Short mmCIF file of C-alpha atoms in Angstrom, two decimals:
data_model
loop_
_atom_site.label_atom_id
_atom_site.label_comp_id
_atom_site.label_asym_id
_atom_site.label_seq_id
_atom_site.Cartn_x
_atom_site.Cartn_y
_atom_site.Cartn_z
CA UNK A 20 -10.52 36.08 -12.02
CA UNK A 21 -9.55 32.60 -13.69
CA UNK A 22 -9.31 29.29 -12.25
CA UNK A 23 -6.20 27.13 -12.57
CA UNK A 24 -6.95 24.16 -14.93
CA UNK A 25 -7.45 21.25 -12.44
CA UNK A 26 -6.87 21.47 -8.54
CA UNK A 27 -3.49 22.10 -7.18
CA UNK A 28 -4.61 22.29 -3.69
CA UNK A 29 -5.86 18.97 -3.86
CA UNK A 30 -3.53 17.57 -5.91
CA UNK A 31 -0.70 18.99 -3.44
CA UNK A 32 -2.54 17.59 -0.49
CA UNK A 33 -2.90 14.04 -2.19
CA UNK A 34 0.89 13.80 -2.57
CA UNK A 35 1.58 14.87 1.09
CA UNK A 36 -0.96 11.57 2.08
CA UNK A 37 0.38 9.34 -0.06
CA UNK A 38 3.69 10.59 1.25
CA UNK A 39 2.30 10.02 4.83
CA UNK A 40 0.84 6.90 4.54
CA UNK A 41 4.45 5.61 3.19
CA UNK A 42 6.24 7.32 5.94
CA UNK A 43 4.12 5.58 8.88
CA UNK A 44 4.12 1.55 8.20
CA UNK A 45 0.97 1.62 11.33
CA UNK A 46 -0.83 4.31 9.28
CA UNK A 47 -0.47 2.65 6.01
CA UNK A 48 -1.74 -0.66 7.37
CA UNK A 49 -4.94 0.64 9.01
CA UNK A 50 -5.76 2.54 5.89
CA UNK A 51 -5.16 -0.87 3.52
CA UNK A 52 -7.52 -2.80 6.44
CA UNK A 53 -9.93 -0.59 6.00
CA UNK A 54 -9.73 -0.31 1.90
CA UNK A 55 -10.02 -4.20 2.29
CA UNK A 56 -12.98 -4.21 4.61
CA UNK A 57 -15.25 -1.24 3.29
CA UNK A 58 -16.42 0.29 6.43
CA UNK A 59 -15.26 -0.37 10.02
CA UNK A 60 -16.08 0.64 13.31
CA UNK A 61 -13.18 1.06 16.01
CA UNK A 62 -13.55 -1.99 17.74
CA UNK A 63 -13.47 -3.89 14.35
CA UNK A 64 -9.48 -2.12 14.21
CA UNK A 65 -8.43 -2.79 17.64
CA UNK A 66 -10.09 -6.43 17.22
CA UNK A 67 -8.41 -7.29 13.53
CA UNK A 68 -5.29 -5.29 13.75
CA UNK A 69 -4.63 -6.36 17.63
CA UNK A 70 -4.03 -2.45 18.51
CA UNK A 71 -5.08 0.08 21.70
CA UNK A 72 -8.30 1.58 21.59
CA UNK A 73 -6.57 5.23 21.94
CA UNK A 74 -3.93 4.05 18.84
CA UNK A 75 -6.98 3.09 16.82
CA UNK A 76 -9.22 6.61 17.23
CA UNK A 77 -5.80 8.62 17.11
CA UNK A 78 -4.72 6.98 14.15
CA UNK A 79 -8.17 6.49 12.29
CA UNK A 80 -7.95 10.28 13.62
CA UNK A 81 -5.16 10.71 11.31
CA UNK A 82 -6.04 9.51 8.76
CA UNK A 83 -9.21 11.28 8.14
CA UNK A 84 -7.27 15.00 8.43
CA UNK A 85 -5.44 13.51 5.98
CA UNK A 86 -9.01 12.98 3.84
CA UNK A 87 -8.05 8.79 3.03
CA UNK A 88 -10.65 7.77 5.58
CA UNK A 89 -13.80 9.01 6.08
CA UNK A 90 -16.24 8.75 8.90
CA UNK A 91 -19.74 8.31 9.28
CA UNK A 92 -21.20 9.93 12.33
CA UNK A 93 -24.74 9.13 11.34
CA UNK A 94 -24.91 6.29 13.19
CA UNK A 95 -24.38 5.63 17.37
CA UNK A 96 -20.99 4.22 16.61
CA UNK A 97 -19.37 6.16 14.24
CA UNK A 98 -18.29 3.79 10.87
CA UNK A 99 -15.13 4.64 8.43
CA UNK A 100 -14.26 3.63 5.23
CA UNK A 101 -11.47 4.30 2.64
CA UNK A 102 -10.78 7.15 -0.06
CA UNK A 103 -8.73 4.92 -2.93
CA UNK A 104 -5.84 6.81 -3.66
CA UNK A 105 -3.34 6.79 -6.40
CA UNK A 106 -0.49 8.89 -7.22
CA UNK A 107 0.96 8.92 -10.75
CA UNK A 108 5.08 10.36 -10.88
CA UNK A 109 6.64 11.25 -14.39
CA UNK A 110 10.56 11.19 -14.62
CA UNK A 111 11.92 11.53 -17.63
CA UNK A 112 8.91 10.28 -19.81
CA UNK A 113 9.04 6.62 -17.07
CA UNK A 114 5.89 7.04 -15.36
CA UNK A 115 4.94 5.02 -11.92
CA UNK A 116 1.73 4.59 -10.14
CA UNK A 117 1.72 4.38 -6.82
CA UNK A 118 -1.48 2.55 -5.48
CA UNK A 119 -2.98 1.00 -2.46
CA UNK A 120 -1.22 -1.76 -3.14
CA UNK A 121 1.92 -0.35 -2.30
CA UNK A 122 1.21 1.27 0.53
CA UNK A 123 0.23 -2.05 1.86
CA UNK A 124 3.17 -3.50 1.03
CA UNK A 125 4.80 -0.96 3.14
CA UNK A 126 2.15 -1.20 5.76
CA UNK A 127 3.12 -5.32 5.98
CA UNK A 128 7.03 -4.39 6.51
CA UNK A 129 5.98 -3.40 9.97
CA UNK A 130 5.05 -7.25 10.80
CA UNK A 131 7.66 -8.81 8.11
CA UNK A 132 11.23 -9.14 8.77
CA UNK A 133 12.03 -9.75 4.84
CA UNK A 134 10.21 -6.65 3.83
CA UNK A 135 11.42 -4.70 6.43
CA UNK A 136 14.97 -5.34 6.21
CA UNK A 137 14.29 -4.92 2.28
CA UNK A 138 12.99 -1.49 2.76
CA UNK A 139 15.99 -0.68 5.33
CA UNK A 140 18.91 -1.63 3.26
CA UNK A 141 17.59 -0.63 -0.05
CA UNK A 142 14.70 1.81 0.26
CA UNK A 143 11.06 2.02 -0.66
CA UNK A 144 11.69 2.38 -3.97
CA UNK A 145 13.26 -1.05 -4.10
CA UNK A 146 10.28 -2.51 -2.49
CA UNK A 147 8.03 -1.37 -5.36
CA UNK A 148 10.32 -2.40 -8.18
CA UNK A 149 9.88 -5.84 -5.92
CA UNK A 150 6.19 -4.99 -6.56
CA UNK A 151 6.73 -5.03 -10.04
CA UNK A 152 7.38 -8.81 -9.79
CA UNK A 153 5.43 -9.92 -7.09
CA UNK A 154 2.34 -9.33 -9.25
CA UNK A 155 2.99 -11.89 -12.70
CA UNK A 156 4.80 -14.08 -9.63
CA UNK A 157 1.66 -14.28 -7.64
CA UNK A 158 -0.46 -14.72 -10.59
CA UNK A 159 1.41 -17.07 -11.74
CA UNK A 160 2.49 -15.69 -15.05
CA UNK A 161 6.33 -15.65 -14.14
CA UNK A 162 8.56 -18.20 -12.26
CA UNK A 163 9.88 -17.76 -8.72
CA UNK A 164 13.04 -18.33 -10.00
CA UNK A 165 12.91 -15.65 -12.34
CA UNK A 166 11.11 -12.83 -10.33
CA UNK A 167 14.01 -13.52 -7.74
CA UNK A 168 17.10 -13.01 -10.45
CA UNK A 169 15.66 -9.92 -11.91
CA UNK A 170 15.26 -8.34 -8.13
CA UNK A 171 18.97 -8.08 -8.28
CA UNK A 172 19.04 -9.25 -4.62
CA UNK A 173 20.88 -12.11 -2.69
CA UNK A 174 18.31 -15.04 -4.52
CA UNK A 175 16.97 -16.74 -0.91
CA UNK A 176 16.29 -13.06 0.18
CA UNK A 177 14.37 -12.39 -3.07
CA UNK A 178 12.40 -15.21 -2.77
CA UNK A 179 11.43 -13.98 0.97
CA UNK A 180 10.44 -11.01 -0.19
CA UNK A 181 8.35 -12.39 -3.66
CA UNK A 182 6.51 -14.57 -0.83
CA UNK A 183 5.53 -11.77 1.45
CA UNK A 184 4.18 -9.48 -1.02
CA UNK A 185 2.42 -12.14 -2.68
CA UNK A 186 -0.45 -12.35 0.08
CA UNK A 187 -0.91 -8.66 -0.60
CA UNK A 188 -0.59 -8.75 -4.24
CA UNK A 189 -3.58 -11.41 -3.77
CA UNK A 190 -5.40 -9.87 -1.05
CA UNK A 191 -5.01 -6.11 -2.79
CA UNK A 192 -5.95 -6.95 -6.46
CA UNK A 193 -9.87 -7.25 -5.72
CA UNK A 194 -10.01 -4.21 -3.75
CA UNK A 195 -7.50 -1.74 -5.19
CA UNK A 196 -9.20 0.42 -7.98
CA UNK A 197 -6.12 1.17 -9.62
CA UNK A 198 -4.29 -2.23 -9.15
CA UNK A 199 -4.20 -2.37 -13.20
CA UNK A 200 -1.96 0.76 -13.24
CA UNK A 201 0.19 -0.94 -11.13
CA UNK A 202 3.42 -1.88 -13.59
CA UNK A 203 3.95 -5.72 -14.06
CA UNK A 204 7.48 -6.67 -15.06
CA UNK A 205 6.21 -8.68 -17.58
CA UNK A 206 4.36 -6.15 -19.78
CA UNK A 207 6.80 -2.97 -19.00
CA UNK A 208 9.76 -3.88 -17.20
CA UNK A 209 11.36 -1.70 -14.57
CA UNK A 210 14.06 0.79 -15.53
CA UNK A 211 17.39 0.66 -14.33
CA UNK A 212 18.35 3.54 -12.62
#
C-alpha cells in the first residue's frame, strides 16, 4: 500500500483552523495572546483578555481540538501555548499567506470599530489587502498618506484602519514565524481583483 506524498489529513485539518480562527474574532484573539505570550495559564486569559473563567477553559478548550493550542498537564495548573500556523492559497499563479498576523488583525476587529466596520462592509479579504499596507506603514517605509490612497477606501477611514493594524503589525512581527511571508505592498503589490 503507498502513502500519499505529504499529509492531506493534516493539511485539510489546518485549513478548517485557520478557517475557524477567522470565523470567531474571540477565538482568534485568545490564540494571538497566547502566540504573543508563549505559555499561559487560565487565569493569565481571564486576567489579560478581561473574559469569564468558563469562556476562557471553553474557548482555550477549542482551540486545542482544533490542535493551535496545546496544553501542558504536567504541572498542578495546567499551562498552554501556541502551534504557529500559516496557510499558503494559490489562485491563478498570485499566492497569499495567511499568518498569525492576520488572524490577529481579525481577532482586534472584535474591540475596534474601524476594523470591524472594515471587515463588515468589505470583507476579510479587504482587511488583509489593508494588511498589505499596514506593514511598510508601520515600519515606516511608506507614507500614511499613501498606504491610505492605495486602500481604495474613503481616505479618513483608511487612515483608521492603517492605525489599528499598526499596533498589531508591531506587536505580531517579533512573534509571528512567518511574518516575512506576509506580502508588503511595497515589494509585491496587491492584485486587483
Amino acid at each position: 500500500m503507498s502513502k500519499a506524498a505529504g499529509d492531506p489529513e493534516r493539511a485539510v485539518n489546518g485549513l478548517l483552523s485557520v478557517a475557524q480562527l477567522l470565523e470567531e474574532p474571540r477565538l482568534a484573539r485568545l490564540y494571538t495572546f497566547v502566540l504573543r505570550q508563549e505559555e499561559v495559564t487560565i487565569d493569565d486569559i481571564v486576567d489579560e483578555l478581561e473574559i469569564p473563567r468558563t469562556t476562557a477553559y471553553s474557548d482555550a478548550g477549542s482551540l486545542v481540538e482544533l490542535k493551535v493550542l496545546t496544553r501542558d498537564e504536567g504541572q498542578k495548573t495546567h499551562t498552554y501555548s501556541a502551534v504557529p500556523i500559516t496557510l499558503s492559497a494559490n489562485l491563478g499563479g498570485d499566492e497569499y499567506t495567511i499568518t498569525p498576523t492576520l488572524i490577529e488583525a481579525f481577532g482586534r476587529s472584535s474591540r475596534d470599530q474601524d476594523l470591524n466596520l472594515l471587515i463588515e462592509r468589505d470583507g476579510l479579504g479587504k482587511l488583509a489587502a489593508a494588511l498589505t499596507y499596514a506593514i511598510p506603514y508601520a515600519n515606516g517605509n511608506m507614507s500614511e498618506r499613501v498606504a491610505a490612497r492605495e486602500l481604495d477606501l474613503q481616505h479618513a477611514f483608511a487612515i483608521a484602519v492603517l492605525q489599528a493594524l499598526r499596533d498589531g503589525v508591531l506587536d505580531m512581527e517579533p512573534v509571528d514565524p512567518y511574518f516575512d511571508e506576509i506580502r508588503d505592498a511595497n515589494e509585491n503589490p496587491p492584485v486587483e481583483g
